[in-house]
Amino acid sequence: MPVDSMHSRIENQKKRALKSGPVYIPAQWVSIIKLAKKNGKPYSTTEMNTKDFLDLTRLCNDMGNNYSFNEDGDKILMGDIVAINFKKNNPFKIYYKTDFSQNEYKTIDIRSHGKRNQSYPEQNDIKIKCAYDSPPKLSLAKKEDLLSLCHSNLIPEQYHHFFESLLTDQQQQQHNESMITPQTAKQPVNSKTTKKKTTKKTEKKTEDRRPKKF
């Protein structure tokens, strides 16, 4: 397959590149991949950001996830489908044939056979959302290990900024805590003070109930 030959060329180019020196940051792989093809046009690469990754799993759940039974209750074998049809006015239904000689399409309602009491959003409310709200984060120990390589000059200085800018789980947690407003933050209850006041009040009531001596 063409994809296999492409992967083979990239793997060979990677081995040649590592012989001349290490790869320090992900951006260096772009030029390595482009140089993998020696003849013809170089491979086209697309550099992606965090916002470029979409949550297709959530989209499928919002659309519907019944691909096992058709409207007649028959089990669907995807390998048997030879023709498939979609209609704009019925976005949640799939029409298919398992034989070209069939006169009519069979229908799959992807919103049927769901979980009990499962509700789906309206068509206009379905949106493709990003898979991640922020870049992936490292543990603090991992970042400290990487920075130690920078401080010992095992990683050249021109790449230090990349490693220094990496986020950690602790930094994200501190950022989330800083976003809490005074109105939403709950004031801690001083249990000792409350208990002390209650005790004094109880003692006073007890003294008032004692019979007075004349």
GROMACS .gro file of C-alpha atoms in nm:
model
  214
    1MET     CA    1   0.000   0.000   0.000
    2PRO     CA    2   0.119   0.359  -0.064
    3VAL     CA    3   0.086   0.441   0.305
    4ASP     CA    4   0.323   0.158   0.397
    5SER     CA    5   0.590   0.287   0.159
    6MET     CA    6   0.550   0.638   0.303
    7HIS     CA    7   0.596   0.513   0.658
    8SER     CA    8   0.899   0.313   0.548
    9ARG     CA    9   1.062   0.622   0.392
   10ILE     CA   10   0.994   0.830   0.703
   11GLU     CA   11   1.140   0.559   0.926
   12ASN     CA   12   1.457   0.541   0.715
   13GLN     CA   13   1.491   0.920   0.715
   14LYS     CA   14   1.446   0.921   1.093
   15LYS     CA   15   1.734   0.676   1.135
   16ARG     CA   16   1.957   0.889   0.912
   17ALA     CA   17   1.865   1.205   1.103
   18LEU     CA   18   1.937   1.049   1.443
   19LYS     CA   19   2.283   0.949   1.326
   20SER     CA   20   2.371   1.316   1.285
   21GLY     CA   21   2.226   1.420   1.621
   22PRO     CA   22   1.928   1.391   1.856
   23VAL     CA   23   1.582   1.535   1.797
   24TYR     CA   24   1.505   1.776   2.081
   25ILE     CA   25   1.156   1.912   2.010
   26PRO     CA   26   0.856   1.791   1.804
   27ALA     CA   27   0.891   2.074   1.549
   28GLN     CA   28   1.211   1.915   1.421
   29TRP     CA   29   1.014   1.618   1.289
   30VAL     CA   30   0.849   1.838   1.026
   31SER     CA   31   1.166   1.884   0.824
   32ILE     CA   32   1.263   1.518   0.873
   33ILE     CA   33   0.930   1.403   0.726
   34LYS     CA   34   0.952   1.646   0.435
   35LEU     CA   35   1.300   1.521   0.346
   36ALA     CA   36   1.194   1.155   0.359
   37LYS     CA   37   1.089   1.150  -0.007
   38LYS     CA   38   1.393   1.186  -0.230
   39ASN     CA   39   1.216   1.190  -0.568
   40GLY     CA   40   0.921   1.403  -0.670
   41LYS     CA   41   0.731   1.643  -0.449
   42PRO     CA   42   0.812   1.627  -0.076
   43TYR     CA   43   0.549   1.504   0.164
   44SER     CA   44   0.300   1.768   0.270
   45THR     CA   45   0.280   1.812   0.646
   46THR     CA   46   0.015   1.987   0.852
   47GLU     CA   47   0.116   2.122   1.190
   48MET     CA   48  -0.173   2.101   1.435
   49ASN     CA   49  -0.259   2.289   1.751
   50THR     CA   50  -0.461   2.176   2.053
   51LYS     CA   51  -0.780   2.333   1.916
   52ASP     CA   52  -0.747   2.133   1.592
   53PHE     CA   53  -0.837   1.806   1.768
   54LEU     CA   54  -1.213   1.752   1.773
   55ASP     CA   55  -1.421   1.536   2.007
   56LEU     CA   56  -1.580   1.301   1.754
   57THR     CA   57  -1.681   1.054   2.025
   58ARG     CA   58  -1.909   1.310   2.184
   59LEU     CA   59  -2.042   1.406   1.842
   60CYS     CA   60  -2.133   1.043   1.768
   61ASN     CA   61  -2.311   1.013   2.103
   62ASP     CA   62  -2.510   1.329   2.030
   63MET     CA   63  -2.603   1.205   1.683
   64GLY     CA   64  -2.698   0.852   1.791
   65ASN     CA   65  -2.509   0.526   1.824
   66ASN     CA   66  -2.735   0.251   1.693
   67TYR     CA   67  -2.554   0.077   1.410
   68SER     CA   68  -2.652  -0.276   1.509
   69PHE     CA   69  -3.021  -0.313   1.418
   70ASN     CA   70  -3.239  -0.172   1.143
   71GLU     CA   71  -3.599  -0.057   1.181
   72ASP     CA   72  -3.724  -0.411   1.114
   73GLY     CA   73  -3.521  -0.542   1.406
   74ASP     CA   74  -3.273  -0.727   1.184
   75LYS     CA   75  -2.909  -0.733   1.288
   76ILE     CA   76  -2.680  -0.528   1.067
   77LEU     CA   77  -2.352  -0.667   0.938
   78MET     CA   78  -2.148  -0.379   0.800
   79GLY     CA   79  -1.951  -0.611   0.575
   80ASP     CA   80  -2.270  -0.707   0.391
   81ILE     CA   81  -2.362  -0.349   0.294
   82VAL     CA   82  -2.303  -0.278  -0.076
   83ALA     CA   83  -2.482   0.058  -0.110
   84ILE     CA   84  -2.555   0.335   0.136
   85ASN     CA   85  -2.767   0.647   0.111
   86PHE     CA   86  -2.825   0.956   0.325
   87LYS     CA   87  -3.105   1.210   0.306
   88LYS     CA   88  -3.075   1.570   0.418
   89ASN     CA   89  -3.427   1.580   0.558
   90ASN     CA   90  -3.361   1.268   0.771
   91PRO     CA   91  -3.012   1.320   0.916
   92PHE     CA   92  -3.054   1.051   1.182
   93LYS     CA   93  -3.141   0.771   0.942
   94ILE     CA   94  -2.918   0.562   0.717
   95TYR     CA   95  -3.053   0.383   0.411
   96TYR     CA   96  -2.865   0.080   0.285
   97LYS     CA   97  -2.873  -0.225   0.062
   98THR     CA   98  -2.708  -0.561   0.109
   99ASP     CA   99  -2.775  -0.660  -0.252
  100PHE     CA  100  -2.782  -0.448  -0.566
  101SER     CA  101  -3.093  -0.634  -0.679
  102GLN     CA  102  -3.295  -0.495  -0.387
  103ASN     CA  103  -3.569  -0.258  -0.496
  104GLU     CA  104  -3.595  -0.072  -0.166
  105TYR     CA  105  -3.339   0.048   0.084
  106LYS     CA  106  -3.349  -0.079   0.440
  107THR     CA  107  -3.341   0.184   0.712
  108ILE     CA  108  -3.128   0.230   1.022
  109ASP     CA  109  -3.250   0.476   1.284
  110ILE     CA  110  -2.930   0.563   1.469
  111ARG     CA  111  -3.131   0.711   1.758
  112SER     CA  112  -3.323   0.395   1.835
  113HIS     CA  113  -3.214   0.109   2.062
  114GLY     CA  114  -3.044   0.359   2.291
  115LYS     CA  115  -3.016   0.346   2.667
  116ARG     CA  116  -3.333   0.365   2.868
  117ASN     CA  117  -3.461   0.723   2.908
  118GLN     CA  118  -3.174   0.846   2.691
  119SER     CA  119  -3.236   1.185   2.536
  120TYR     CA  120  -3.059   1.338   2.238
  121PRO     CA  121  -3.002   1.706   2.161
  122GLU     CA  122  -3.195   1.872   1.882
  123GLN     CA  123  -3.032   1.885   1.541
  124ASN     CA  124  -2.956   2.258   1.563
  125ASP     CA  125  -2.798   2.213   1.907
  126ILE     CA  126  -2.541   1.958   1.791
  127LYS     CA  127  -2.197   2.119   1.770
  128ILE     CA  128  -1.853   1.976   1.707
  129LYS     CA  129  -1.647   2.063   2.013
  130CYS     CA  130  -1.275   2.057   2.078
  131ALA     CA  131  -1.137   1.742   2.235
  132TYR     CA  132  -0.913   1.939   2.473
  133ASP     CA  133  -0.956   2.271   2.652
  134SER     CA  134  -0.583   2.319   2.702
  135PRO     CA  135  -0.254   2.165   2.584
  136PRO     CA  136  -0.154   1.831   2.738
  137LYS     CA  137   0.021   1.863   3.072
  138LEU     CA  138   0.315   1.688   3.234
  139SER     CA  139   0.369   1.582   3.589
  140LEU     CA  140   0.588   1.818   3.790
  141ALA     CA  141   0.854   1.548   3.830
  142LYS     CA  142   0.873   1.494   3.453
  143LYS     CA  143   0.915   1.865   3.384
  144GLU     CA  144   1.185   1.893   3.649
  145ASP     CA  145   1.373   1.607   3.481
  146LEU     CA  146   1.353   1.783   3.144
  147LEU     CA  147   1.465   2.115   3.290
  148SER     CA  148   1.759   1.942   3.457
  149LEU     CA  149   1.873   1.836   3.108
  150CYS     CA  150   1.850   2.201   3.003
  151HIS     CA  151   2.048   2.323   3.304
  152SER     CA  152   2.320   2.068   3.238
  153ASN     CA  153   2.335   2.184   2.871
  154LEU     CA  154   2.245   1.839   2.739
  155ILE     CA  155   1.966   2.022   2.558
  156PRO     CA  156   2.091   2.326   2.361
  157GLU     CA  157   1.989   2.668   2.489
  158GLN     CA  158   1.777   2.755   2.184
  159TYR     CA  159   1.532   2.481   2.286
  160HIS     CA  160   1.505   2.574   2.655
  161HIS     CA  161   1.201   2.797   2.606
  162PHE     CA  162   0.998   2.505   2.472
  163PHE     CA  163   1.057   2.298   2.785
  164GLU     CA  164   1.016   2.592   3.023
  165SER     CA  165   0.675   2.672   2.873
  166LEU     CA  166   0.537   2.321   2.925
  167LEU     CA  167   0.241   2.314   3.163
  168THR     CA  168   0.217   2.082   3.462
  169ASP     CA  169  -0.083   1.943   3.646
  170GLN     CA  170  -0.003   2.161   3.947
  171GLN     CA  171   0.007   2.479   3.739
  172GLN     CA  172  -0.333   2.399   3.589
  173GLN     CA  173  -0.478   2.337   3.935
  174GLN     CA  174  -0.342   2.669   4.063
  175HIS     CA  175  -0.488   2.844   3.759
  176ASN     CA  176  -0.830   2.690   3.825
  177GLU     CA  177  -0.817   2.795   4.191
  178SER     CA  178  -0.724   3.152   4.095
  179MET     CA  179  -1.035   3.168   3.876
  180ILE     CA  180  -1.264   3.111   4.176
  181THR     CA  181  -1.435   3.437   4.272
  182PRO     CA  182  -1.491   3.544   4.634
  183GLN     CA  183  -1.866   3.494   4.587
  184THR     CA  184  -1.824   3.132   4.480
  185ALA     CA  185  -1.559   3.049   4.738
  186LYS     CA  186  -1.707   2.898   5.053
  187GLN     CA  187  -1.599   3.046   5.382
  188PRO     CA  188  -1.458   2.785   5.621
  189VAL     CA  189  -1.656   2.728   5.936
  190ASN     CA  190  -1.467   2.768   6.262
  191SER     CA  191  -1.599   2.464   6.442
  192LYS     CA  192  -1.406   2.535   6.764
  193THR     CA  193  -1.552   2.885   6.803
  194THR     CA  194  -1.904   2.764   6.730
  195LYS     CA  195  -1.873   2.480   6.977
  196LYS     CA  196  -1.737   2.712   7.245
  197LYS     CA  197  -2.022   2.960   7.204
  198THR     CA  198  -2.280   2.681   7.211
  199THR     CA  199  -2.128   2.535   7.528
  200LYS     CA  200  -2.139   2.870   7.709
  201LYS     CA  201  -2.499   2.923   7.605
  202THR     CA  202  -2.594   2.576   7.730
  203GLU     CA  203  -2.419   2.634   8.064
  204LYS     CA  204  -2.609   2.960   8.112
  205LYS     CA  205  -2.943   2.790   8.049
  206THR     CA  206  -2.850   2.512   8.295
  207GLU     CA  207  -2.767   2.766   8.566
  208ASP     CA  208  -3.101   2.941   8.515
  209ARG     CA  209  -3.290   2.613   8.563
  210ARG     CA  210  -3.123   2.530   8.895
  211PRO     CA  211  -3.351   2.589   9.199
  212LYS     CA  212  -3.261   2.901   9.388
  213LYS     CA  213  -3.176   2.869   9.758
  214PHE     CA  214  -3.340   3.107  10.003
   0.00000   0.00000   0.00000
